[in-house]
Amino acid sequence: MSNTTGTLYRLTTFGESHGPAIGGVVDGLPAGIDIDMSFIQQELARRRPGQSHLTTSRNEADEVEFLSGVFEGKSTGCPIGFLIRNTNQHSSDYDEMRQAFRPSHADFTYQSKYGIRDHRGGGRSSARVTISRCVAGALAKLVLRQRGITIHAFTSQVGDIALDRDYRCYDLTKIEDNAVRCPDSAVAARMERLIMEVKEAGDTIGGVITCVVSGCPVGLGEPEFGKLHAALGGAMLSINAAKGFEIGEGFEGACHRGSEQNDLFTAASEGITTLTNHSGGIQGGISNGQDIYFRVAFKPVATLLREQSTVSVTGEPMTLKARGRHDACVLPRAVPVVEAMTAMTLLDHLLICDARKG
């Protein structure tokens, strides 16, 4: 079950970075949904390698092929099987890694757990496999947009360069206007320069992605072990290189008093609402109708194009200098993955909520 996520809207993934294909099976997509192929391919293009000078130069078309569950352009309600072929692998770049553990990578833990690992591009541990999430996330978005729910994720920090204003101060339609996917063009330019400096030094750098959900109805999430923010946190921390999650004011809110953090209720024409949204749109584990917003911290990519001390698979000290094509910063390509996991989580909880009402 570790390769499957979701309760009613479920995704099972398969494939490795340098295998023949990456793929998956989506179950639970309602019947009769228009399958907008141009939208789905656009979502995959946002995650695709080789899309800018900031990303890995691996050049994959990332064209999805649906094998089942779609008839005459609509979902049938049956499982949707899909494939994305791998066509541009350079497996020989990883020959040295057959006998070496990359520091902070999954090489050691996979070898220790399973007694075998695919060293080519990290195999199953590669971020390449997140493309399946983007397919399932795009399908989920097709349903969510019918419900008036929108999701916008963006790069809010790279290294020590960060946006310094509330997300409501930015035009989130501008996210795709630059390679970093930051809604502030001036800050994006600084982030881009930093990534290029790090890349030229053979190093890597991390950062933070912020995600905003608008139009989410009241009532998603369960009061005890099925809290919506816990589900979102679990989804985000399942993404490669994700190391931190906070919702609403998060850790900053821990520095304030209740009189400063409480979201006071008020009556409005559309019903009861809150004057502020420090809670991040979720209270008691259940959505309250306000924007849901959260942040995900990503560590620097583990594979460096410079020498690092490590050990061989037999424990002998050695020096490793990785070869191949790697991202110096995952943030730009992780933005659509964060959106995809958010969409899948929300659709899953919408279906659960609908089932209980039914």
XYZ file of C-alpha atoms in Angstrom:
358
model
C 0.000 0.000 0.000
C 2.987 2.334 0.218
C 2.602 2.966 -3.501
C -1.054 3.994 -3.142
C -2.520 7.200 -1.722
C -6.099 8.283 -1.066
C -9.333 6.817 0.315
C -12.016 7.330 -2.344
C -9.861 9.149 -4.882
C -6.871 6.837 -5.126
C -3.602 6.853 -7.032
C -1.270 3.871 -7.348
C 2.040 4.623 -9.057
C 4.766 2.517 -10.631
C 8.023 2.955 -12.516
C 11.615 4.091 -12.041
C 13.643 7.023 -13.293
C 15.516 5.000 -15.942
C 12.964 2.270 -16.559
C 10.809 2.061 -19.709
C 8.022 4.223 -18.293
C 6.414 5.919 -15.322
C 2.740 5.265 -14.800
C -0.196 4.834 -12.513
C -3.795 3.877 -11.940
C -6.356 6.437 -10.763
C -9.512 5.080 -9.176
C -12.498 7.091 -7.956
C -12.674 9.849 -10.563
C -16.402 10.512 -11.053
C -17.899 9.488 -14.382
C -18.733 12.069 -17.028
C -15.820 14.441 -16.407
C -14.506 16.061 -19.584
C -10.892 14.940 -19.934
C -9.148 18.086 -21.156
C -5.964 16.650 -22.657
C -4.435 20.049 -23.432
C -4.839 21.059 -19.773
C -3.328 17.788 -18.539
C -0.335 18.123 -20.870
C 0.108 21.734 -19.760
C 0.299 20.566 -16.151
C 2.925 17.967 -17.072
C 4.901 20.579 -19.010
C 5.157 22.669 -15.834
C 6.970 19.753 -14.139
C 8.882 18.618 -17.228
C 12.704 18.548 -17.108
C 14.594 20.768 -19.526
C 11.974 23.525 -19.465
C 14.435 26.312 -18.613
C 18.108 27.065 -17.970
C 17.453 26.606 -14.235
C 16.451 22.953 -14.455
C 18.079 19.658 -15.373
C 18.841 19.364 -19.093
C 17.225 15.915 -19.320
C 14.860 16.360 -22.271
C 11.638 14.395 -21.921
C 8.428 15.112 -23.846
C 6.387 13.725 -20.921
C 3.364 12.888 -23.051
C 0.738 10.928 -21.151
C -1.017 7.953 -22.727
C -4.343 6.921 -21.165
C -4.930 3.170 -21.352
C -8.362 2.862 -19.744
C -11.183 4.712 -18.011
C -11.667 7.344 -20.736
C -14.200 7.013 -23.570
C -15.012 9.658 -26.162
C -13.238 12.305 -24.106
C -15.013 11.623 -20.824
C -14.227 9.633 -17.691
C -16.222 6.413 -17.402
C -15.937 6.006 -13.636
C -13.660 2.998 -14.159
C -9.960 2.910 -13.196
C -7.833 5.214 -15.363
C -4.538 3.592 -16.287
C -1.829 5.760 -17.820
C 1.796 5.728 -18.980
C 4.515 8.309 -19.584
C 7.440 6.842 -21.521
C 11.032 7.538 -20.482
C 12.948 8.411 -23.655
C 16.045 10.404 -22.666
C 17.911 8.422 -20.007
C 21.705 8.576 -19.707
C 22.105 5.589 -17.405
C 25.885 5.385 -17.805
C 26.175 8.696 -15.929
C 25.326 6.715 -12.798
C 27.814 3.856 -13.127
C 29.937 5.187 -10.247
C 26.905 5.256 -7.975
C 26.428 1.509 -8.257
C 29.134 1.137 -5.613
C 28.683 4.410 -3.683
C 26.102 5.985 -1.394
C 25.309 9.618 -2.157
C 25.253 11.700 1.049
C 21.688 12.560 2.187
C 20.202 10.529 -0.676
C 17.948 7.477 -0.472
C 20.729 5.206 -1.779
C 21.711 3.920 1.670
C 18.202 3.523 3.101
C 16.863 1.707 0.021
C 19.843 -0.660 0.008
C 19.475 -1.296 3.742
C 15.723 -1.888 3.588
C 15.452 -3.977 0.421
C 18.953 -5.371 -0.075
C 18.826 -4.138 -3.673
C 18.429 -0.786 -5.390
C 18.282 0.694 -8.858
C 21.221 3.123 -8.824
C 20.293 4.673 -12.207
C 18.969 8.116 -11.414
C 17.845 6.935 -8.003
C 15.362 4.439 -9.434
C 12.112 4.595 -7.511
C 13.420 7.316 -5.182
C 13.905 9.740 -8.084
C 11.731 12.853 -8.340
C 11.016 11.604 -11.864
C 8.245 9.436 -10.415
C 6.300 12.522 -9.279
C 5.014 12.865 -12.834
C 2.329 10.302 -11.952
C 1.128 12.616 -9.208
C 0.839 15.449 -11.720
C -1.387 13.334 -13.964
C -3.675 12.388 -11.065
C -3.558 15.967 -9.784
C -4.568 17.348 -13.193
C -7.539 14.969 -13.302
C -8.529 16.079 -9.790
C -8.267 19.733 -10.816
C -10.784 19.094 -13.613
C -13.331 18.133 -10.948
C -12.352 20.864 -8.482
C -12.724 23.661 -11.007
C -16.331 22.534 -11.574
C -16.787 23.137 -7.831
C -15.193 26.595 -8.008
C -12.021 25.521 -6.160
C -8.699 26.952 -7.358
C -5.145 26.078 -6.300
C -2.092 28.294 -6.746
C 1.355 27.283 -5.511
C 4.436 29.441 -5.965
C 8.072 29.759 -4.962
C 8.169 32.064 -1.953
C 11.789 31.502 -0.886
C 15.082 30.284 -2.357
C 17.948 30.141 0.102
C 17.758 33.368 2.110
C 15.845 35.294 -0.573
C 12.161 35.378 0.380
C 8.932 37.215 -0.349
C 8.239 39.541 2.588
C 4.523 40.168 2.147
C 1.245 38.288 2.656
C 0.207 36.183 -0.346
C -2.824 38.445 -0.851
C -0.466 41.272 -1.835
C 0.647 39.399 -4.969
C -1.027 38.686 -8.300
C -0.985 34.891 -8.348
C -1.804 34.858 -12.068
C 1.816 36.004 -12.621
C 3.367 32.837 -11.198
C 4.122 31.354 -14.626
C 5.685 34.591 -15.929
C 9.212 33.578 -14.863
C 11.272 30.398 -14.627
C 11.362 30.444 -10.808
C 7.541 30.572 -10.507
C 7.553 33.499 -8.089
C 4.753 36.127 -8.349
C 7.152 39.031 -7.694
C 9.325 39.571 -10.794
C 12.027 41.529 -8.952
C 12.409 38.887 -6.242
C 12.240 36.158 -8.897
C 15.221 37.727 -10.683
C 17.264 37.621 -7.477
C 16.238 34.000 -6.867
C 17.243 33.102 -10.417
C 20.683 34.660 -10.022
C 21.224 32.749 -6.790
C 20.220 29.431 -8.376
C 22.603 30.038 -11.283
C 25.459 30.924 -8.914
C 24.861 27.720 -6.977
C 24.565 25.676 -10.165
C 27.850 27.007 -11.553
C 29.549 26.047 -8.287
C 28.301 22.461 -8.649
C 26.156 22.923 -5.547
C 22.433 22.924 -4.761
C 20.025 25.037 -2.715
C 16.629 24.637 -1.070
C 13.692 26.886 -0.358
C 9.972 27.171 0.357
C 6.809 26.792 -1.713
C 3.584 28.477 -0.598
C 0.210 27.088 -1.684
C -3.161 28.875 -1.600
C -6.557 27.189 -2.048
C -9.573 29.428 -2.724
C -13.237 28.431 -2.916
C -12.985 25.405 -0.625
C -16.373 24.771 1.030
C -16.940 24.460 4.767
C -16.848 20.933 6.157
C -13.957 19.042 4.546
C -11.918 16.978 6.973
C -12.618 14.793 9.971
C -12.496 15.863 13.638
C -9.967 13.389 15.017
C -7.487 11.363 12.960
C -8.703 12.544 9.558
C -7.990 16.241 9.987
C -7.701 18.057 6.670
C -4.471 19.846 7.541
C -2.953 16.528 8.673
C -3.881 14.999 5.304
C -2.367 17.951 3.465
C 0.773 17.748 5.609
C 1.145 14.038 4.904
C 0.660 14.626 1.194
C 3.273 17.384 1.090
C 5.851 15.491 3.127
C 5.528 12.539 0.740
C 7.061 14.701 -2.015
C 10.769 14.135 -2.706
C 13.042 16.535 -0.750
C 10.161 17.988 1.331
C 11.328 18.517 4.918
C 8.846 20.888 6.546
C 5.146 21.819 6.545
C 3.234 24.605 8.265
C -0.314 25.838 7.772
C -1.753 29.294 8.417
C 0.548 31.326 10.649
C 2.386 28.100 11.480
C 5.472 28.463 13.656
C 5.191 32.251 13.589
C 1.824 31.963 15.324
C 3.470 30.172 18.240
C 5.116 33.492 19.141
C 1.797 35.321 19.681
C -1.027 35.355 22.206
C -4.490 33.964 21.656
C -5.893 37.488 21.621
C -3.684 38.146 18.596
C -4.218 34.822 16.808
C -7.924 34.089 17.253
C -9.967 34.517 14.072
C -13.043 36.427 15.238
C -16.384 35.502 13.710
C -18.695 37.996 12.035
C -21.952 37.879 10.078
C -21.765 38.764 6.386
C -24.156 38.678 3.436
C -22.803 35.270 2.423
C -23.119 33.912 5.967
C -20.799 33.586 8.951
C -17.162 34.365 8.185
C -14.004 35.422 10.034
C -12.323 38.806 10.211
C -8.859 37.261 9.888
C -7.437 33.936 8.727
C -4.526 33.093 10.993
C -5.820 29.494 11.088
C -5.162 29.005 7.382
C -8.730 28.056 6.501
C -8.929 25.007 8.765
C -10.232 24.874 12.342
C -10.593 21.688 14.375
C -9.262 19.784 11.375
C -12.214 20.927 9.214
C -12.249 23.562 6.456
C -14.057 26.773 7.463
C -14.586 28.327 4.033
C -11.635 30.722 4.146
C -8.552 30.425 1.957
C -6.415 27.434 2.877
C -2.769 28.430 2.777
C 0.357 26.571 3.796
C 4.099 26.376 3.176
C 6.361 23.457 2.320
C 10.118 23.550 2.921
C 12.387 21.697 0.494
C 15.961 20.733 1.265
C 18.800 21.238 -1.229
C 19.075 18.456 -3.797
C 21.339 15.709 -2.441
C 23.233 15.022 -5.680
C 26.081 17.525 -6.068
C 28.331 17.946 -9.099
C 31.351 18.370 -6.829
C 33.409 16.058 -4.656
C 31.904 14.705 -1.442
C 33.213 12.206 1.059
C 31.170 9.035 1.355
C 31.544 5.265 1.659
C 31.165 2.390 -0.763
C 28.445 -0.254 -0.392
C 31.002 -2.302 1.560
C 31.753 0.596 3.911
C 35.102 1.688 2.455
C 35.809 5.452 2.560
C 35.787 7.072 -0.866
C 35.250 10.348 -2.685
C 32.310 10.743 -5.042
C 31.773 13.397 -7.680
C 28.399 12.815 -9.301
C 27.908 13.103 -13.037
C 24.711 13.446 -15.003
C 21.923 16.005 -15.287
C 20.480 17.302 -12.049
C 18.483 20.246 -10.722
C 20.403 22.761 -8.632
C 17.086 23.727 -6.996
C 13.873 21.676 -7.032
C 11.545 24.583 -6.281
C 10.454 25.617 -9.813
C 9.539 22.052 -10.818
C 8.095 21.160 -7.405
C 5.418 23.884 -7.644
C 3.088 21.785 -9.871
C 3.724 18.718 -7.700
C 2.566 20.629 -4.602
C -0.551 21.692 -6.495
C -1.178 18.128 -7.657
C -0.960 16.646 -4.166
C -3.229 19.411 -2.875
C -5.803 18.712 -5.590
C -5.804 14.967 -4.911
C -6.193 15.489 -1.170
C -9.062 17.957 -1.555
C -10.934 15.828 -4.094
C -10.562 12.791 -1.846
C -12.119 14.707 1.063
C -14.840 16.165 -1.158
C -15.843 12.665 -2.237
C -15.841 11.470 1.371
C -18.028 14.435 2.346
C -20.400 13.803 -0.583
C -20.668 10.117 0.312
C -21.712 10.950 3.869
C -24.327 13.423 2.684
C -25.654 10.811 0.266
